Coordinates of C-alpha atoms and ligand atoms in Angstrom, one line a residue:
X1 CA -95.3 -58.6 67.4
X2 CA -95.4 -56.2 70.3
X3 CA -97.3 -53.1 69.5
X4 CA -95.5 -49.8 69.8
X5 CA -98.5 -48.4 71.6
X6 CA -101.7 -50.0 72.8
X7 CA -104.6 -47.9 74.2
X8 CA -107.2 -50.1 76.0
X9 CA -110.6 -48.8 77.1
X10 CA -109.1 -45.5 78.2
X11 CA -111.5 -43.3 80.2
X12 CA -110.5 -39.7 81.2
X13 CA -112.6 -37.6 83.5
X14 CA -112.5 -34.1 84.9
X15 CA -113.5 -33.9 88.6
X16 CA -115.6 -30.8 89.2
X17 CA -117.6 -29.8 92.3
X18 CA -120.8 -30.6 90.4
X19 CA -119.5 -34.1 89.6
X20 CA -117.1 -35.9 87.2
X21 CA -117.2 -35.0 83.5
X22 CA -116.2 -37.7 81.0
X23 CA -113.8 -36.3 78.4
X24 CA -112.7 -39.6 76.9
X25 CA -115.2 -42.4 77.0
X26 CA -113.4 -45.8 76.5
X27 CA -111.1 -45.4 73.5
X28 CA -109.1 -48.3 72.0
X29 CA -106.4 -48.3 69.3
X30 CA -103.0 -49.8 68.6
X31 CA -100.0 -48.5 66.7
X32 CA -97.2 -50.6 65.3
X33 CA -93.5 -49.5 65.2
X34 CA -93.1 -46.9 62.5
X35 CA -96.8 -46.6 61.9
X36 CA -98.5 -43.2 61.5
X37 CA -102.0 -42.5 62.8
X38 CA -104.3 -39.5 62.7
X39 CA -106.6 -38.5 65.5
X40 CA -109.2 -36.3 63.8
X41 CA -112.2 -34.3 64.9
X42 CA -113.5 -30.8 65.6
X43 CA -112.4 -28.8 68.7
X44 CA -113.8 -30.5 71.8
X45 CA -113.9 -34.0 70.2
X46 CA -111.4 -35.3 72.8
X47 CA -108.4 -35.8 70.4
X48 CA -105.9 -33.7 72.4
X49 CA -107.1 -35.2 75.7
X50 CA -106.5 -38.6 74.1
X51 CA -103.0 -37.6 72.9
X52 CA -102.0 -36.0 76.3
X53 CA -103.4 -38.9 78.3
X54 CA -101.0 -41.4 76.5
X55 CA -98.1 -39.7 78.3
X56 CA -100.3 -38.9 81.4
X57 CA -100.0 -35.2 80.7
X58 CA -103.6 -34.4 81.8
X59 CA -103.6 -31.5 84.2
X60 CA -105.8 -31.5 87.3
X61 CA -108.8 -31.7 87.6
X62 CA -108.4 -34.2 84.8
X63 CA -107.4 -37.8 85.6
X64 CA -107.3 -41.3 84.0
X65 CA -110.3 -43.0 85.5
X66 CA -109.8 -46.4 84.0
X67 CA -108.1 -48.2 81.1
X68 CA -104.5 -48.9 80.2
X69 CA -101.8 -47.5 78.0
X70 CA -99.0 -49.9 77.0
X71 CA -95.9 -48.5 75.3
X72 CA -93.4 -51.1 73.9
X73 CA -95.2 -53.6 76.1
X74 CA -94.9 -51.6 79.3
X75 CA -98.0 -50.4 81.1
X76 CA -96.9 -46.8 81.3
X77 CA -100.3 -45.6 82.5
X78 CA -99.5 -47.3 85.8
X79 CA -96.1 -45.5 86.1
X80 CA -95.5 -42.9 88.9
X81 CA -94.7 -39.4 87.8
X82 CA -90.9 -39.8 88.1
X83 CA -90.9 -42.9 86.0
X84 CA -93.2 -41.3 83.4
X85 CA -90.8 -38.3 83.1
X86 CA -88.2 -40.9 81.9
X87 CA -90.6 -41.7 79.0
X88 CA -91.8 -38.2 78.1
X89 CA -89.5 -36.2 75.9
X90 CA -87.3 -39.2 75.7
X91 CA -88.8 -42.3 74.2
X92 CA -92.0 -40.4 73.3
X93 CA -91.7 -36.8 72.1
X94 CA -94.4 -34.2 71.8
X95 CA -94.7 -31.4 69.3
X96 CA -97.2 -28.7 70.1
X97 CA -99.2 -26.3 67.9
X98 CA -97.3 -23.2 69.2
X99 CA -93.5 -23.6 69.1
X100 CA -93.2 -21.1 71.9
X101 CA -94.8 -23.6 74.2
X102 CA -91.7 -25.7 73.8
X103 CA -89.0 -23.0 73.3
X104 CA -87.7 -20.8 76.1
X105 CA -87.7 -17.2 74.8
X106 CA -84.8 -16.1 76.9
X107 CA -82.3 -18.9 75.9
X108 CA -80.6 -19.4 72.5
X109 CA -81.6 -22.3 70.4
X110 CA -78.2 -23.8 71.0
X111 CA -78.4 -23.6 74.8
X112 CA -81.8 -25.2 74.8
X113 CA -80.8 -28.0 72.6
X114 CA -77.5 -28.7 74.5
X115 CA -79.4 -28.6 77.8
X116 CA -81.9 -31.1 76.5
X117 CA -79.2 -33.5 75.2
X118 CA -77.3 -33.3 78.5
X119 CA -80.4 -33.9 80.5
X120 CA -80.8 -37.3 78.8
X121 CA -77.2 -38.3 78.0
X122 CA -73.8 -37.9 79.7
X123 CA -72.0 -36.1 77.0
X124 CA -69.8 -33.0 77.0
X125 CA -71.2 -29.6 75.9
X126 CA -69.1 -29.7 72.7
X127 CA -70.4 -33.2 71.8
X128 CA -74.0 -32.1 72.6
X129 CA -73.5 -29.1 70.3
X130 CA -72.4 -31.4 67.5
X131 CA -75.6 -33.5 68.0
X132 CA -77.7 -30.3 68.0
X133 CA -76.1 -29.2 64.7
X134 CA -76.7 -32.6 63.1
X135 CA -80.4 -32.5 64.1
X136 CA -80.9 -29.0 62.8
X137 CA -79.4 -30.2 59.5
X138 CA -81.9 -33.1 59.5
X139 CA -84.8 -30.7 59.5
X140 CA -83.2 -28.7 56.6
X141 CA -82.9 -25.5 58.5
X142 CA -80.8 -22.9 56.7
X143 CA -77.5 -21.9 58.3
X144 CA -77.8 -24.3 61.2
X145 CA -74.6 -23.1 62.9
X146 CA -75.9 -19.5 63.0
X147 CA -79.4 -20.7 64.4
X148 CA -77.7 -22.2 67.4
X149 CA -76.7 -18.7 68.5
X150 CA -80.1 -17.2 67.9
X151 CA -83.1 -16.7 70.2
X152 CA -86.6 -18.0 69.2
X153 CA -87.9 -14.5 68.4
X154 CA -85.2 -14.1 65.8
X155 CA -86.6 -17.0 63.7
X156 CA -89.8 -17.2 61.5
X157 CA -92.7 -19.3 62.7
X158 CA -91.9 -22.1 60.2
X159 CA -88.2 -22.1 61.3
X160 CA -89.3 -22.3 65.0
X161 CA -91.4 -25.3 64.3
X162 CA -88.5 -27.0 62.5
X163 CA -86.3 -26.3 65.6
X164 CA -89.0 -27.9 67.8
X165 CA -89.1 -30.9 65.5
X166 CA -85.3 -31.1 65.7
X167 CA -85.5 -30.9 69.5
X168 CA -88.1 -33.7 69.5
X169 CA -85.5 -35.9 67.6
X170 CA -82.7 -35.3 70.1
X171 CA -83.5 -38.4 72.1
X172 CA -84.2 -40.6 69.1
X173 CA -87.8 -41.3 70.2
X174 CA -89.8 -44.2 68.9
X175 CA -93.1 -42.3 69.0
X176 CA -93.9 -38.6 68.3
X177 CA -97.2 -37.1 69.3
X178 CA -97.9 -34.0 67.2
X179 CA -100.8 -31.8 68.3
X180 CA -101.9 -29.6 65.5
X181 CA -98.2 -29.0 64.6
X182 CA -98.9 -26.8 61.6
X183 CA -102.1 -24.9 62.5
X184 CA -100.2 -21.7 63.4
X185 CA -98.3 -21.6 60.1
X186 CA -99.3 -20.3 56.7
X187 CA -100.4 -22.8 54.1
X188 CA -97.2 -23.2 52.1
X189 CA -95.1 -23.6 55.3
X190 CA -97.7 -26.1 56.6
X191 CA -97.1 -28.4 53.6
X192 CA -93.3 -28.2 54.0
X193 CA -93.4 -29.0 57.7
X194 CA -95.8 -31.9 57.2
X195 CA -93.6 -33.3 54.4
X196 CA -90.6 -33.0 56.7
X197 CA -92.4 -34.9 59.5
X198 CA -93.4 -37.6 57.1
X199 CA -89.9 -38.0 55.8
X200 CA -88.4 -38.1 59.3
X201 CA -90.9 -40.7 60.5
X202 CA -90.1 -42.9 57.5
X203 CA -86.4 -42.4 57.7
X204 CA -86.1 -42.9 61.5
X205 CA -88.8 -45.6 61.7
X206 CA -90.7 -43.5 64.3
X207 CA -94.4 -43.9 65.1
X208 CA -96.5 -40.8 64.7
X209 CA -99.8 -39.8 66.3
X210 CA -101.0 -36.7 64.4
X211 CA -103.8 -34.8 66.2
X212 CA -105.6 -32.5 63.9
X213 CA -109.0 -31.2 62.7
X214 CA -107.7 -31.4 59.1
X215 CA -108.6 -34.6 57.3
X216 CA -106.8 -33.3 54.3
X217 CA -103.4 -33.2 56.2
X218 CA -104.1 -36.6 57.8
X219 CA -104.8 -38.2 54.4
X220 CA -101.4 -37.2 53.1
X221 CA -99.4 -38.3 56.1
X222 CA -101.0 -41.2 58.0
X223 CA -101.8 -44.8 57.3
X224 CA -104.7 -45.1 59.6
X225 CA -107.2 -42.8 61.2
X226 CA -109.4 -42.6 64.3
X227 CA -112.3 -40.0 64.0
X228 CA -113.4 -38.7 67.3
X229 CA -116.7 -37.2 68.4
X230 CA -117.6 -36.1 72.0
X231 CA -114.9 -38.2 73.6
X232 CA -115.5 -41.4 71.6
X233 CA -113.9 -42.9 68.5
X234 CA -116.8 -43.1 66.0
X235 CA -114.9 -44.4 63.0
X236 CA -111.4 -46.0 62.6
X237 CA -109.5 -47.9 60.1
X238 CA -107.0 -47.5 57.2
X239 CA -106.7 -43.9 56.0
X240 CA -107.2 -44.6 52.3
X241 CA -110.5 -46.5 52.9
X242 CA -111.9 -43.9 55.3
X243 CA -111.1 -41.0 53.1
X244 CA -112.5 -42.5 49.9
X245 CA -115.4 -44.4 51.5
X246 CA -116.3 -42.8 54.8
X247 CA -119.3 -44.5 56.5
X248 CA -120.1 -42.5 59.7
X249 CA -122.2 -39.4 58.9
X250 CA -119.8 -37.3 60.9
X251 CA -116.8 -38.5 58.9
X252 CA -118.7 -37.9 55.7
X253 CA -119.4 -34.3 56.9
X254 CA -115.8 -33.7 57.7
X255 CA -114.7 -34.8 54.2
X256 CA -117.4 -32.8 52.5
X257 CA -116.3 -29.8 54.4
X258 CA -112.8 -30.0 52.8
X259 CA -112.3 -27.6 49.8
X260 CA -111.7 -30.6 47.5
X261 CA -114.5 -32.6 49.2
X262 CA -117.1 -30.3 47.6
X263 CA -115.6 -30.8 44.2
X264 CA -114.1 -27.4 44.4
X265 CA -117.3 -25.8 43.3
X266 CA -119.6 -23.4 45.1
X267 CA -119.9 -23.0 48.9
X268 CA -118.2 -25.4 51.3
X269 CA -120.3 -28.0 53.0
X270 CA -120.9 -27.3 56.7
X271 CA -122.0 -29.8 59.3
X272 CA -125.0 -28.3 61.0
X273 CA -124.9 -27.5 64.7
X274 CA -121.9 -27.7 67.1
X275 CA -119.8 -30.2 69.0
X276 CA -121.6 -30.7 72.3
X277 CA -120.1 -29.4 75.5
X278 CA -118.9 -32.0 78.0
X279 CA -121.6 -30.9 80.4
X280 CA -124.4 -31.6 77.9
X281 CA -123.5 -34.6 75.8
X282 CA -126.7 -35.9 74.2
X283 CA -127.9 -39.4 75.2
X284 CA -127.7 -42.2 72.7
X285 CA -125.5 -41.3 69.8
X286 CA -124.0 -38.0 70.7
X287 CA -124.1 -36.9 67.0
X288 CA -127.8 -37.4 66.7
X289 CA -128.9 -33.7 67.0
X290 CA -126.7 -33.0 63.9
X291 CA -127.3 -36.1 61.9
X292 CA -129.7 -36.2 58.9
X293 CA -130.0 -40.0 59.2
X294 CA -130.9 -40.0 62.9
X295 CA -133.5 -42.7 63.9
X296 CA -135.4 -43.2 67.1
X297 CA -132.8 -45.7 68.4
X298 CA -130.1 -43.1 68.0
X299 CA -131.6 -41.0 70.7
X300 CA -131.7 -43.9 73.2
X301 CA -128.7 -46.1 72.6
X302 CA -125.0 -45.2 71.9
X303 CA -123.9 -47.4 69.1
X304 CA -120.8 -49.6 69.7
X305 CA -118.1 -49.9 67.0
X306 CA -119.0 -52.4 64.4
X307 CA -116.8 -54.0 61.7
X308 CA -113.3 -55.1 61.2
X309 CA -110.4 -52.9 62.3
X310 CA -107.8 -54.2 59.8
X311 CA -109.8 -54.1 56.6
X312 CA -113.0 -52.1 56.1
X313 CA -112.5 -50.4 59.5
X314 CA -114.8 -49.8 62.5
X315 CA -117.8 -47.5 62.6
X316 CA -120.1 -46.6 65.5
X317 CA -123.4 -45.9 63.8
X318 CA -126.8 -47.7 64.1
X319 CA -127.1 -47.5 60.3
X320 CA -124.5 -50.3 60.1
X321 CA -125.8 -52.3 63.1
X322 CA -129.2 -52.6 61.3
X323 CA -127.7 -53.7 58.0
X324 CA -125.7 -56.6 59.6
Ligands
SF4_401 FE1 -126.6 -40.7 62.8 FE2 -127.8 -42.5 64.2 FE3 -125.6 -43.1 63.0 FE4 -125.6 -41.5 65.1 S1 -126.1 -43.7 65.1 S2 -124.5 -41.2 63.2 S3 -127.5 -40.4 64.8 S4 -127.5 -42.6 62.1

């Protein structure tokens, strides 16, 4: 079976006067049609760079230094900008954290949706309006006809994000990349929006890459996870296995930092230290200054990913290389 998406040894750098900084250091993963995957990690882990580089949306001075991205069997990382525009917002849609990054504040929701539909399909304005209405109904927005005539500022944050999700559906994409889609919303609305995304992905058989720092959200929505640290994937595999039996000390720390991870009692666990800056990534295992299990080898050698991607999953940690 052709994968929906295949990311092979992807390296992204930022060219600075002082030299190139590596933001993404050789990541690999695949996604099947209709499959949902979480890219997880703290700020600066490289998860958004990974998501944006799939559709070559890395702004200068960032650039893809090596590696390939294949979408439905086509090597889209080799596409020129014009050809890539035909993929973005069409076969691959993006949902951003802040709906106002997608919505134009001076145009009504209806105008924006009709323009998007007509940019991709040769249909009349009346037909485009019918499609827009149908998509707003799909995201369970109240009074969808009225919303078409409203401006973004007239809607609540949760409603705006529903509109953005409806816009992302306009071209019937086969993949949605959602970058922290609920971070700007309050907790109850977050849960509603995530449940909606899950339902739509299942119903429309769309693949999903969910970029988030929240392992709790990922565990409810995705089937597999890649945990990122300092531009590398440090653990990846089936969601259920990683959440119930994490192996990398960083993944364990992220899970213990969840309210339910600490058993709901006392103070939340905190991973000591900070994610390193791109300019000062420690040698060896980049996590070693924060790791309570660090050994001498950890300071010298970066561990490769060990294991089996389909079953127990892969983990980049010398603890597992020694036990093999
Ligand atoms: Fe900790 Fe070493 Fe494993 Fe890195 S390789 S996570 S420092 S034990």
